[in-house]
Short mmCIF file of C-alpha atoms in Angstrom, two decimals:
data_model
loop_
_atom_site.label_atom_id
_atom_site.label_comp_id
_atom_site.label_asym_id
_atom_site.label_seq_id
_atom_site.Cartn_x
_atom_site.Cartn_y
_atom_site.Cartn_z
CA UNK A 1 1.40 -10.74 -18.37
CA UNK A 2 3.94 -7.67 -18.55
CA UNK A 3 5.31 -7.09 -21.41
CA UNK A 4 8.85 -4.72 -21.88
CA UNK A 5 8.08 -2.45 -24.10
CA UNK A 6 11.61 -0.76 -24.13
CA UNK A 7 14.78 -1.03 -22.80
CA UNK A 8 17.77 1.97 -21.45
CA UNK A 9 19.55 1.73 -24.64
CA UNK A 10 16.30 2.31 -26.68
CA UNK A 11 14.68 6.22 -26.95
CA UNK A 12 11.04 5.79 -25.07
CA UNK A 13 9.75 8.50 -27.54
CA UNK A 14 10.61 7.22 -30.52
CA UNK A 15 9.33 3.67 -29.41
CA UNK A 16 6.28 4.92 -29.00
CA UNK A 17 5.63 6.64 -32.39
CA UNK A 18 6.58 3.00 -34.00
CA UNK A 19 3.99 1.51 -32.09
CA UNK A 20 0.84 4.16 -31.92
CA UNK A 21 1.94 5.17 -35.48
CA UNK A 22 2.01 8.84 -34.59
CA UNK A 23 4.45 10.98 -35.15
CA UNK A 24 7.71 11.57 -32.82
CA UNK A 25 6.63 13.72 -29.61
CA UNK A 26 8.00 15.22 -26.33
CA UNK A 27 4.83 14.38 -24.72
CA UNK A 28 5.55 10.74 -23.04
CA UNK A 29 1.50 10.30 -22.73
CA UNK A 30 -0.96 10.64 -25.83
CA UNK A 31 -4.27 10.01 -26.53
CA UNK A 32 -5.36 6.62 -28.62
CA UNK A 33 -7.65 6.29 -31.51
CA UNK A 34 -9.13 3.17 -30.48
CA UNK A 35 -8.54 0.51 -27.48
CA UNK A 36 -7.32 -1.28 -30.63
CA UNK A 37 -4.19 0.56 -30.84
CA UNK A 38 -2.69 -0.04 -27.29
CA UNK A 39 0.29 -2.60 -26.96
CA UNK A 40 0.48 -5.29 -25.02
CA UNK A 41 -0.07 -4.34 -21.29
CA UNK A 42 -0.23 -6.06 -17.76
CA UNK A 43 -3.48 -7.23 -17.13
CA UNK A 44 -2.62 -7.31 -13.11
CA UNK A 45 -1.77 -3.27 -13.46
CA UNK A 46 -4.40 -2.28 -10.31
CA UNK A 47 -6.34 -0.21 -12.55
CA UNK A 48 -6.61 -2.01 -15.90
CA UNK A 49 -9.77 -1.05 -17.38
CA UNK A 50 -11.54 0.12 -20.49
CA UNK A 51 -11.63 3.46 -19.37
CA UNK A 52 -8.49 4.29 -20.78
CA UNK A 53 -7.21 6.23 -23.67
CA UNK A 54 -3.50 7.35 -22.97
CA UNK A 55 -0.41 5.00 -21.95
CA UNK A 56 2.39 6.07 -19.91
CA UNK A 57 6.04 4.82 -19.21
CA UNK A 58 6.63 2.85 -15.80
CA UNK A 59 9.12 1.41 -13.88
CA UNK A 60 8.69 -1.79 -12.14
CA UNK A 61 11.16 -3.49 -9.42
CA UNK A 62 10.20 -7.54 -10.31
CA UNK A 63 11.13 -10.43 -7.77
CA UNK A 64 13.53 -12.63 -10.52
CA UNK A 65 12.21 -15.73 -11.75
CA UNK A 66 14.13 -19.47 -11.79
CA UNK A 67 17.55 -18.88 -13.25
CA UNK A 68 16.90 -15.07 -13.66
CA UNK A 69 18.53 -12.08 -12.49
CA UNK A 70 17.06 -8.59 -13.69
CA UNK A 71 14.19 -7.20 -11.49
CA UNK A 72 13.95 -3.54 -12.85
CA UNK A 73 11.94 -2.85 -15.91
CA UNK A 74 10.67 0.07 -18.34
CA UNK A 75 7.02 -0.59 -19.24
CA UNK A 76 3.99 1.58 -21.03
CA UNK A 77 0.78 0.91 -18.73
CA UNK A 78 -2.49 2.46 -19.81
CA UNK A 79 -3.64 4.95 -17.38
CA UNK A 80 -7.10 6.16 -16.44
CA UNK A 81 -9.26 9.26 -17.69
CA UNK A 82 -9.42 11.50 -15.00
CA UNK A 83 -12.39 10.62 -12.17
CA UNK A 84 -15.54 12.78 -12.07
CA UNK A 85 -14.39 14.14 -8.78
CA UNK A 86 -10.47 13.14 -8.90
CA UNK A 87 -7.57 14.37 -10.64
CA UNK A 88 -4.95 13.06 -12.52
CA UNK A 89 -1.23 13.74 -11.63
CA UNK A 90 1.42 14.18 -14.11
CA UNK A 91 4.86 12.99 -12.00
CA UNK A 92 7.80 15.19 -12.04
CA UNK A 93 9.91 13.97 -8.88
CA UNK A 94 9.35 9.96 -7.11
CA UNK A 95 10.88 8.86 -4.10
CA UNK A 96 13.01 5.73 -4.54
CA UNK A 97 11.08 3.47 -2.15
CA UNK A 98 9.22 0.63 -2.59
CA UNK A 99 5.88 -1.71 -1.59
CA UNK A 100 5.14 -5.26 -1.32
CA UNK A 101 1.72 -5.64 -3.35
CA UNK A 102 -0.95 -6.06 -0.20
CA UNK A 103 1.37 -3.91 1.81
CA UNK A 104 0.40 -0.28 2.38
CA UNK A 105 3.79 0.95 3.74
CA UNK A 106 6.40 2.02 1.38
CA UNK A 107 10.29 0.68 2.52
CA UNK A 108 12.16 3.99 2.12
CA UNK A 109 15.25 3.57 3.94
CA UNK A 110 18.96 2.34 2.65
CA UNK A 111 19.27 -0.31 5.03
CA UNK A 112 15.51 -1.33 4.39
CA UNK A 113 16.27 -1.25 0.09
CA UNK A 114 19.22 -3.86 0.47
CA UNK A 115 17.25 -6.02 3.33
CA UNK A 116 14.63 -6.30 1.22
CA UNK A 117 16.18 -6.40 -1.84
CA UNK A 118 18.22 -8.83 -1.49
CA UNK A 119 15.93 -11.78 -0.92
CA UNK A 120 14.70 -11.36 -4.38
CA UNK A 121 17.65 -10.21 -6.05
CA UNK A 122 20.96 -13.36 -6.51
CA UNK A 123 23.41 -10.79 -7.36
CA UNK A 124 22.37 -6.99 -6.88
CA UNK A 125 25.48 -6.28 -9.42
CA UNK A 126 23.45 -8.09 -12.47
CA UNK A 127 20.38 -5.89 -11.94
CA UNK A 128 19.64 -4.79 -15.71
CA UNK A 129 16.54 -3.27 -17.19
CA UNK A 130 16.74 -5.90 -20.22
CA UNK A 131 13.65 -8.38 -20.11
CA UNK A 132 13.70 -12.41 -19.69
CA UNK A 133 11.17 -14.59 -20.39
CA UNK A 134 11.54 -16.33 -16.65
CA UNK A 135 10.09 -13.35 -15.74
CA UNK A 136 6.48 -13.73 -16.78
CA UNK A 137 3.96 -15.11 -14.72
CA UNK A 138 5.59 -14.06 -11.81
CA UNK A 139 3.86 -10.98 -10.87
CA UNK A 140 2.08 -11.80 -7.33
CA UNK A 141 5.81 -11.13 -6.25
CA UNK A 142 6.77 -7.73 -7.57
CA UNK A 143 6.85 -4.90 -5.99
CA UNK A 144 5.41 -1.70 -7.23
CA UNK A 145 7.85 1.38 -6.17
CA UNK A 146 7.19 5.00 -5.48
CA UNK A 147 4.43 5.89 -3.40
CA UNK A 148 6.71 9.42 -2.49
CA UNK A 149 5.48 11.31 -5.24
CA UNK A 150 5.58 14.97 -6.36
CA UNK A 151 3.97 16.51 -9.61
CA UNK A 152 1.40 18.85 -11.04
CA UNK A 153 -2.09 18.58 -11.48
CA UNK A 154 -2.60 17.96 -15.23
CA UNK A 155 -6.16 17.49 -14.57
CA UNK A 156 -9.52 17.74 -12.86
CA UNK A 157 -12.40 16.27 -12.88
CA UNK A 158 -15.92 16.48 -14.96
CA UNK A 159 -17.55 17.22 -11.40
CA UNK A 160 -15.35 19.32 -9.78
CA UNK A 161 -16.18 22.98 -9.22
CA UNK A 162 -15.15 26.05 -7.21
CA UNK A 163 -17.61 24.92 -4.19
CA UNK A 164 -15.54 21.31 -4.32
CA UNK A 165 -12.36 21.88 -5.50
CA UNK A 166 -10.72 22.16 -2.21
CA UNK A 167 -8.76 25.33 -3.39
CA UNK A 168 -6.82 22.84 -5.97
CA UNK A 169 -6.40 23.96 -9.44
CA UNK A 170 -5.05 22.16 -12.91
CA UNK A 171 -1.07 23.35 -13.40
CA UNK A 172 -1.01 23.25 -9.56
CA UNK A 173 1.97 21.58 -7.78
CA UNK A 174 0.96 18.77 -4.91
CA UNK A 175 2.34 15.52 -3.09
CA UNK A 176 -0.35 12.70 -2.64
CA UNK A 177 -0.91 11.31 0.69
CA UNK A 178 -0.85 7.51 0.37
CA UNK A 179 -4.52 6.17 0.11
CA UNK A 180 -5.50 2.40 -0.10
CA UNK A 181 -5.31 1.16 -3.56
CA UNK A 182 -2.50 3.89 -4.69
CA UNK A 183 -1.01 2.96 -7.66
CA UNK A 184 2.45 2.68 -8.68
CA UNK A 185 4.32 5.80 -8.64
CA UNK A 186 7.04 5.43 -10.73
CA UNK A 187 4.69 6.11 -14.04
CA UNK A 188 4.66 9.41 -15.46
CA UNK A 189 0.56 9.68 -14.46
CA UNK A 190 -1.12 9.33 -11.70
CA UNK A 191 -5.03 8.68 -11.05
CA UNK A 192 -6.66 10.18 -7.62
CA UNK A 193 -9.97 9.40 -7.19
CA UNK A 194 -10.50 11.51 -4.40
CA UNK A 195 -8.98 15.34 -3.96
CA UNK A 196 -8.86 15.05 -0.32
CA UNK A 197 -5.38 12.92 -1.08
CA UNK A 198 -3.75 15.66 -2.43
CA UNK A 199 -1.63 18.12 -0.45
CA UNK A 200 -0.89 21.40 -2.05
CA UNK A 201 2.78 22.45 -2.12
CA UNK A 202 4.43 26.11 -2.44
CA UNK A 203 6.77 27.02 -4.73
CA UNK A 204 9.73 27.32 -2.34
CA UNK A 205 9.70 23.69 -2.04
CA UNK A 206 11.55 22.01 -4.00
CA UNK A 207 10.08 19.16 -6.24
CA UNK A 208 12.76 15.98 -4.85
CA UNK A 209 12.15 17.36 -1.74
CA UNK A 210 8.65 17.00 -1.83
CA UNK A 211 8.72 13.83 -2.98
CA UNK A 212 10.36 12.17 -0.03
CA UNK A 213 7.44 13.43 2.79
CA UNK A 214 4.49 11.39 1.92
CA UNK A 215 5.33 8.30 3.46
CA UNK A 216 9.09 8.32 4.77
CA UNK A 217 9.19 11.76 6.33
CA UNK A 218 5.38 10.95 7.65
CA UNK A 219 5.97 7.72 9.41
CA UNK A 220 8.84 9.21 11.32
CA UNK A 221 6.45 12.44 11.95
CA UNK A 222 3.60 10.26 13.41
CA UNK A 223 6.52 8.22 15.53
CA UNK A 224 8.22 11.39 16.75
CA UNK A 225 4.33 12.50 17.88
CA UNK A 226 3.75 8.91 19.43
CA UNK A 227 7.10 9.39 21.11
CA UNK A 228 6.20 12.64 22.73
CA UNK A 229 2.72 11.60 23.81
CA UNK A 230 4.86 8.45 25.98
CA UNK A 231 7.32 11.12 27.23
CA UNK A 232 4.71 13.25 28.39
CA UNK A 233 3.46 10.31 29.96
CA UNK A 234 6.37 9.00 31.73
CA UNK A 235 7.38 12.90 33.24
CA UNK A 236 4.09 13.21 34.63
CA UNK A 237 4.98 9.33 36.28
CA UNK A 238 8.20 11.36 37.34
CA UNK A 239 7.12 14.74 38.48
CA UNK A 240 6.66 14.05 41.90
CA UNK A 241 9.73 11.94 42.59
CA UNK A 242 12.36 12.60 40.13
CA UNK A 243 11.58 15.95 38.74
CA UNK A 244 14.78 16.42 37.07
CA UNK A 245 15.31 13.29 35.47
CA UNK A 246 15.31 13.31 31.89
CA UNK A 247 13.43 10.99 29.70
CA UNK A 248 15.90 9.60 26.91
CA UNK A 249 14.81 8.31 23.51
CA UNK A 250 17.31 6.21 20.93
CA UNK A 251 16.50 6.60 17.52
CA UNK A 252 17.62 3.48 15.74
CA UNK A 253 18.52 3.67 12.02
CA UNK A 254 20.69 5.51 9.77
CA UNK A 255 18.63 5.67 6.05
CA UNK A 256 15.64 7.91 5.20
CA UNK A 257 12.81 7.31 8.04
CA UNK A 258 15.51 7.58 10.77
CA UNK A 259 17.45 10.82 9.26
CA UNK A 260 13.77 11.95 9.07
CA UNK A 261 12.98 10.94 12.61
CA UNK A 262 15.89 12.40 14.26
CA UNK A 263 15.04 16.01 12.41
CA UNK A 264 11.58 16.23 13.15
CA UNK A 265 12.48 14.94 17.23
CA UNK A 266 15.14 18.04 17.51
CA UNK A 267 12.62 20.44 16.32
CA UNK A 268 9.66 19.49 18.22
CA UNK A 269 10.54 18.61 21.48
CA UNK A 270 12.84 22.13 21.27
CA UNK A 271 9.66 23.92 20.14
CA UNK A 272 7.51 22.70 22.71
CA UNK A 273 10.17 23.96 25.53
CA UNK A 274 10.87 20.06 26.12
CA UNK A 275 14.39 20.12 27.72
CA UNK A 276 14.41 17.43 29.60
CA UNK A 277 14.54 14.82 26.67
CA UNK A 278 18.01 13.43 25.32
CA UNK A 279 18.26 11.88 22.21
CA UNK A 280 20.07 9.03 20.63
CA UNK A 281 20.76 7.95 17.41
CA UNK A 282 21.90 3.84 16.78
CA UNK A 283 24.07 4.39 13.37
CA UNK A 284 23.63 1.27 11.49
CA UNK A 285 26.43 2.24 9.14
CA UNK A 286 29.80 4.16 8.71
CA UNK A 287 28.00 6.95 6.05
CA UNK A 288 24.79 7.00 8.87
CA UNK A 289 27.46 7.48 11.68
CA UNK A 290 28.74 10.77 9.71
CA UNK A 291 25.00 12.38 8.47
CA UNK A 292 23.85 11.65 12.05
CA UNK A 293 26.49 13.42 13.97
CA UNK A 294 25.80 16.61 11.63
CA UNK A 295 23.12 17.47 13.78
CA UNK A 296 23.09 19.46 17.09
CA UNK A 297 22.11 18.31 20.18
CA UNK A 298 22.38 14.93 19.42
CA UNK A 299 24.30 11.95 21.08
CA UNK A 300 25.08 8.73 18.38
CA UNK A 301 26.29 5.75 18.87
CA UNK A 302 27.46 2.99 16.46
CA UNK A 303 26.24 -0.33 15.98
CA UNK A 304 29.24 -2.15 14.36
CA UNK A 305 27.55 -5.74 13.17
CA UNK A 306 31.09 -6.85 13.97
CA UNK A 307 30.72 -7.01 18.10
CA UNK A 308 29.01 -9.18 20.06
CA UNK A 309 25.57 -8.29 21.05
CA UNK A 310 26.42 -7.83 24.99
CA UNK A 311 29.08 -5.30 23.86
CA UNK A 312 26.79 -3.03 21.88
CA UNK A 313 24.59 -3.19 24.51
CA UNK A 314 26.58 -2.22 27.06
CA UNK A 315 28.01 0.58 24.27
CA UNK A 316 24.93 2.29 23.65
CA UNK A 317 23.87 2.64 27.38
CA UNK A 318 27.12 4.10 28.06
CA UNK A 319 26.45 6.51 25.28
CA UNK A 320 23.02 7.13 26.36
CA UNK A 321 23.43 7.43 30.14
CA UNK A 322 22.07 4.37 31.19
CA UNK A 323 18.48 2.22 29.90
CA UNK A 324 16.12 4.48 27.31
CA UNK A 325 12.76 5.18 27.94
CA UNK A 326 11.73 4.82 24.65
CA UNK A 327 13.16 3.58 21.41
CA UNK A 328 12.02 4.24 17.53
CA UNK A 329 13.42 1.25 16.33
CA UNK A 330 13.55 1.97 12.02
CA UNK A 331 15.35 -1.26 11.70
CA UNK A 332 13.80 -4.49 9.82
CA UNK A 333 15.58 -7.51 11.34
CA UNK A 334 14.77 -9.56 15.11
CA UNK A 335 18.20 -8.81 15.85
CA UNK A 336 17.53 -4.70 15.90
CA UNK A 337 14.71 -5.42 17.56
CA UNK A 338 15.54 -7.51 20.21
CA UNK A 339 18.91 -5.12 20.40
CA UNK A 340 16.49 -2.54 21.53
CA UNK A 341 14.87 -3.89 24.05
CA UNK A 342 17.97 -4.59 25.98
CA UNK A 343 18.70 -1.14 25.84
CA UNK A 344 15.15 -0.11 27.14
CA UNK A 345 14.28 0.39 30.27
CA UNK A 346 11.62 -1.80 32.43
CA UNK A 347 8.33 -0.20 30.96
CA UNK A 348 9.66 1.22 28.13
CA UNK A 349 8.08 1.11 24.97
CA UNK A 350 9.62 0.24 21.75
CA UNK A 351 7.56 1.95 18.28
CA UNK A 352 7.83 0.03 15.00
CA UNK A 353 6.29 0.75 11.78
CA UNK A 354 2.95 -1.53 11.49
CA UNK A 355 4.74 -3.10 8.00
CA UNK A 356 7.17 -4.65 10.28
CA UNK A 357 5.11 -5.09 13.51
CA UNK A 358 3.39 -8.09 11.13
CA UNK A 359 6.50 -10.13 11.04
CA UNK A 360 8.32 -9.54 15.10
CA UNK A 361 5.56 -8.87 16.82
CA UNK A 362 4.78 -12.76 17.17
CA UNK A 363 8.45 -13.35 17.94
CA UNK A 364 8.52 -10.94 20.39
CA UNK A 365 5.34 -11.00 22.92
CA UNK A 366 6.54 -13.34 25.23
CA UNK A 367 9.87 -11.17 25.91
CA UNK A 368 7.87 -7.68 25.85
CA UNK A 369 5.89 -9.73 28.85
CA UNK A 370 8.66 -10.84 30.38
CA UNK A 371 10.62 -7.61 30.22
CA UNK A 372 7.26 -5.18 30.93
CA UNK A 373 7.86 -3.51 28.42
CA UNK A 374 5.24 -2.51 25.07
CA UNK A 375 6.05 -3.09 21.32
CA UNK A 376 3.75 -0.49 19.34
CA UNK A 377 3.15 -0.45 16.25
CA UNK A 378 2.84 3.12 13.99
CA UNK A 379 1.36 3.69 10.63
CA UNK A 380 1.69 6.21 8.26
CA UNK A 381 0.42 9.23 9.88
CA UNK A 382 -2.97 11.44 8.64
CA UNK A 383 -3.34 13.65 5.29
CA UNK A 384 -3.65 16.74 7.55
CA UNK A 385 -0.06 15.77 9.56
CA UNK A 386 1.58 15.60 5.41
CA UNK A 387 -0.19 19.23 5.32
CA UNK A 388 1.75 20.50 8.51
CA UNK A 389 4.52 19.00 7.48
CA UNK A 390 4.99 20.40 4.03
CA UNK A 391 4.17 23.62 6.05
CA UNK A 392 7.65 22.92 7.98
CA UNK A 393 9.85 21.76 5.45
CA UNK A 394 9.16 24.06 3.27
CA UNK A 395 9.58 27.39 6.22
CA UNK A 396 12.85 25.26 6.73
CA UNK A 397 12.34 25.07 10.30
CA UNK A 398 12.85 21.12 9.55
CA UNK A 399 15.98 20.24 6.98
CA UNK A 400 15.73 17.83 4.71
CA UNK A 401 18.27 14.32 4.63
CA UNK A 402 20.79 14.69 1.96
CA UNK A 403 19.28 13.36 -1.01
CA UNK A 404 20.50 12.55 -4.71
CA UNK A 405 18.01 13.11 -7.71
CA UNK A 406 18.58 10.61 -10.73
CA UNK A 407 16.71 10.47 -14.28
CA UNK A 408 13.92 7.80 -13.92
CA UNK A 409 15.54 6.30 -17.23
CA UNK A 410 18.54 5.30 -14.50
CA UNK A 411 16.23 3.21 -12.50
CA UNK A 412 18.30 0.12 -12.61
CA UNK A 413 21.65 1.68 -11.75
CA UNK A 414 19.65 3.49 -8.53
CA UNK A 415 18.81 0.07 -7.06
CA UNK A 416 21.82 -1.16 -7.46
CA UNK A 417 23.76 1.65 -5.84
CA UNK A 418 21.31 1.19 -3.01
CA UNK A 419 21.82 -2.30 -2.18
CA UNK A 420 25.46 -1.64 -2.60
CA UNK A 421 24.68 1.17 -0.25
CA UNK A 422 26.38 4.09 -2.60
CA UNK A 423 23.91 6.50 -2.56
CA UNK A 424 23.70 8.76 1.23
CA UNK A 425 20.55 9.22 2.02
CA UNK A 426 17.73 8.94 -0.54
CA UNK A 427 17.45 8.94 -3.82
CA UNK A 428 15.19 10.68 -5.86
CA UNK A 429 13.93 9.75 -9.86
CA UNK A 430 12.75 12.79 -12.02
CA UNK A 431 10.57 11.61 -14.62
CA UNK A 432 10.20 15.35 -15.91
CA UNK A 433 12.02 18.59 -15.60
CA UNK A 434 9.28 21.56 -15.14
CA UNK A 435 11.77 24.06 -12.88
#
């Protein structure tokens, strides 16, 4: 059962020395005497075990309770020694995105946090970090945020060596790529068990930035590369009849995967000499409408929730010269989807992330049949695509989203500024401040 150990008004530090019975320190983890002296701690934590000697601070986003209202927390968790051939991650910079436990995906974009959100949260304006008894026993609903991470390797393991190291060294600065069984983010440790899930970054790249590729930035990578393998597909379909017909793709979305999506498709269809692909972008918001029409060679269209269906349409066809070829649909709800598909072309194919292919895909079979057209869904994209990746960002040849970075201790005010939609673009939490 979890247990608050401090609230925003309280100093985390000095919290801490009342309960270990050390002395007052900047260091937010410390080592234990004896198993003895740890407090209270959440025995459904995915890696509670006796192999631990240090606690450090997380964050947790809860799913309220009967009659309760707060759903953002400060805890200390214990965290693992450092596996034989692991490492251990001390987190400077977290993505504000979040996970359903069981789900591997991490929800990164605005529209997503308030969607989501705000089935679990009554009142998004009441979201506190104070603690409420309705709260406990309730954990098989939480969700355990920030699975973008950035940090330095504070360190290695017993068995690692020059010959296995993979060129990774303790002090080093790295992302992790998002393996099965990650654990929550939003602590100020992290456990690897494995190095091969750690990604190297240079020092040109900044920290928050960092922190938003490993799963946001990725997903819309892997879609952009799905994308381009059904383009190449459908010209080669066209080459012989219609040479010169372009093959259009809408982009639909306006928070983090789709700002990401829309980047990485401008780059990489102009670096691969692909001119004869227009793109789209479906604005699901004023704020999106603005950041998307910042960037060149880009068409966008707005999809104002306040017309009817046929006229949005009928809109976005106009504004993408007739039915798309393909659509990366970022969206969350049946109505984006099914939105889509009118706009698609017979054969098109719509790409999903696989999180939300689990919930439409039922809904929507018997229309993709009846349309001929294919719902795919896309994961998260490979350890070695987060490696090229970092490789782009980082020579600038792909710009970030705008992005805000906020102190982790403002956790609660973050998630309520992105259900109220107040924050463009993402939002970043520094837990510490190394540059």
């Amino acid at each position: 059962m979890p247990v608050e150990i401090f609230n925003q008004q309280q100093q985390p530090h000095n919290l801490l020395s009342s309960i270990s019975g050390t002395q007052t320190t900047t260091d937010t983890s410390f080592s234990l005497p004896s198993a003895a002296s740890l407090p209270p701690t959440d025995p459904h934590h995915p890696h509670h075990s006796s192999n631990m000697n240090k606690l450090c601070r997380q964050v947790s986003i809860e799913s309220p309770g009967p009659g309760a209202k707060n759903c953002v927390f400060n805890f200390f968790v214990p965290i693992e020694d450092t596996p034989p051939l692991g490492a251990r991650i001390r987190i400077v910079c977290a993505g504000a995105c979040y996970s359903r436990r069981g789900r591997s995906n991490s929800i990164t974009s605005m529209s997503s946090v308030s969607s989501e959100l705000s089935d679990y949260c009554p009142s998004v304006t009441s979201i506190t970090s104070i603690s409420s008894p309705a709260h406990q026993g309730i954990r098989e609903g939480s969700f355990f945020p920030g699975f973008e991470v950035a940090g330095v390797i504070e360190s290695l393991g017993s068995e690692i060596t020059e010959a296995n190291n993979c060129g990774l060294s303790i002090g080093q600065r790295v992302i992790v790529y998002p393996f099965d069984e990650t654990p929550a983010g939003y602590a100020e440790l992290m456990v690897v068990p494995d190095l091969k899930h750690i990604v190297p970054i240079p020092d040109s790249l900044a920290m928050e930035v960092a922190a938003m590729l490993p799963t946001g930035a990725l997903l819309a990578m892997n879609a952009v590369f799905k994308a381009q393998a059904v383009v190449t597909q459908i010209l080669q379909q066209r080459a012989s009849s219609e040479p010169k017909r372009k093959c259009k793709i809408l982009i639909v979305g306006t928070g983090g995967l789709a700002l990401w999506a829309v980047r990485i498709a401008s780059y990489h269809f102009a670096s691969n000499g692909a001119d004869n692909v227009d793109i789209t972008v479906a604005s699901l918001r004023d704020e999106g409408f603005r950041l998307a029409t910042e960037i060149k060679n880009v068409s966008v269209v707005q999809w104002n929730e306040c017309l009817y269906e046929p006229q949005l349409i009928e809109r976005t066809k106009d504004v993408c010269g007739g039915a798309v070829d393909v659509v990366i649909d970022f969206g969350t709800t049946s109505r984006s989807l099914h939105r889509s598909m009118h706009c698609l072309s017979k054969g098109g194919v719509v790409l999903i992330s696989d999180e939300v292919a689990e919930k439409l895909l039922p809904k929507f079979s018997r229309l993709s049949n009846e349309y001929q057209q294919e719902i795919i869904p896309i994961s998260n994209g490979t350890a070695e695509q987060l490696a090229d990746l970092v490789e782009l960002v980082a020579n600038k040849k792909i710009e970030p989203p705008p992005h805000s970075v906020f102190p982790c201790e403002q956790a609660a005010e973050v998630i309520q500024k992105l259900c109220n939609s107040e924050i463009p673009g993402r939002a970043i939490l520094r837990f510490h401040d190394i540059e």
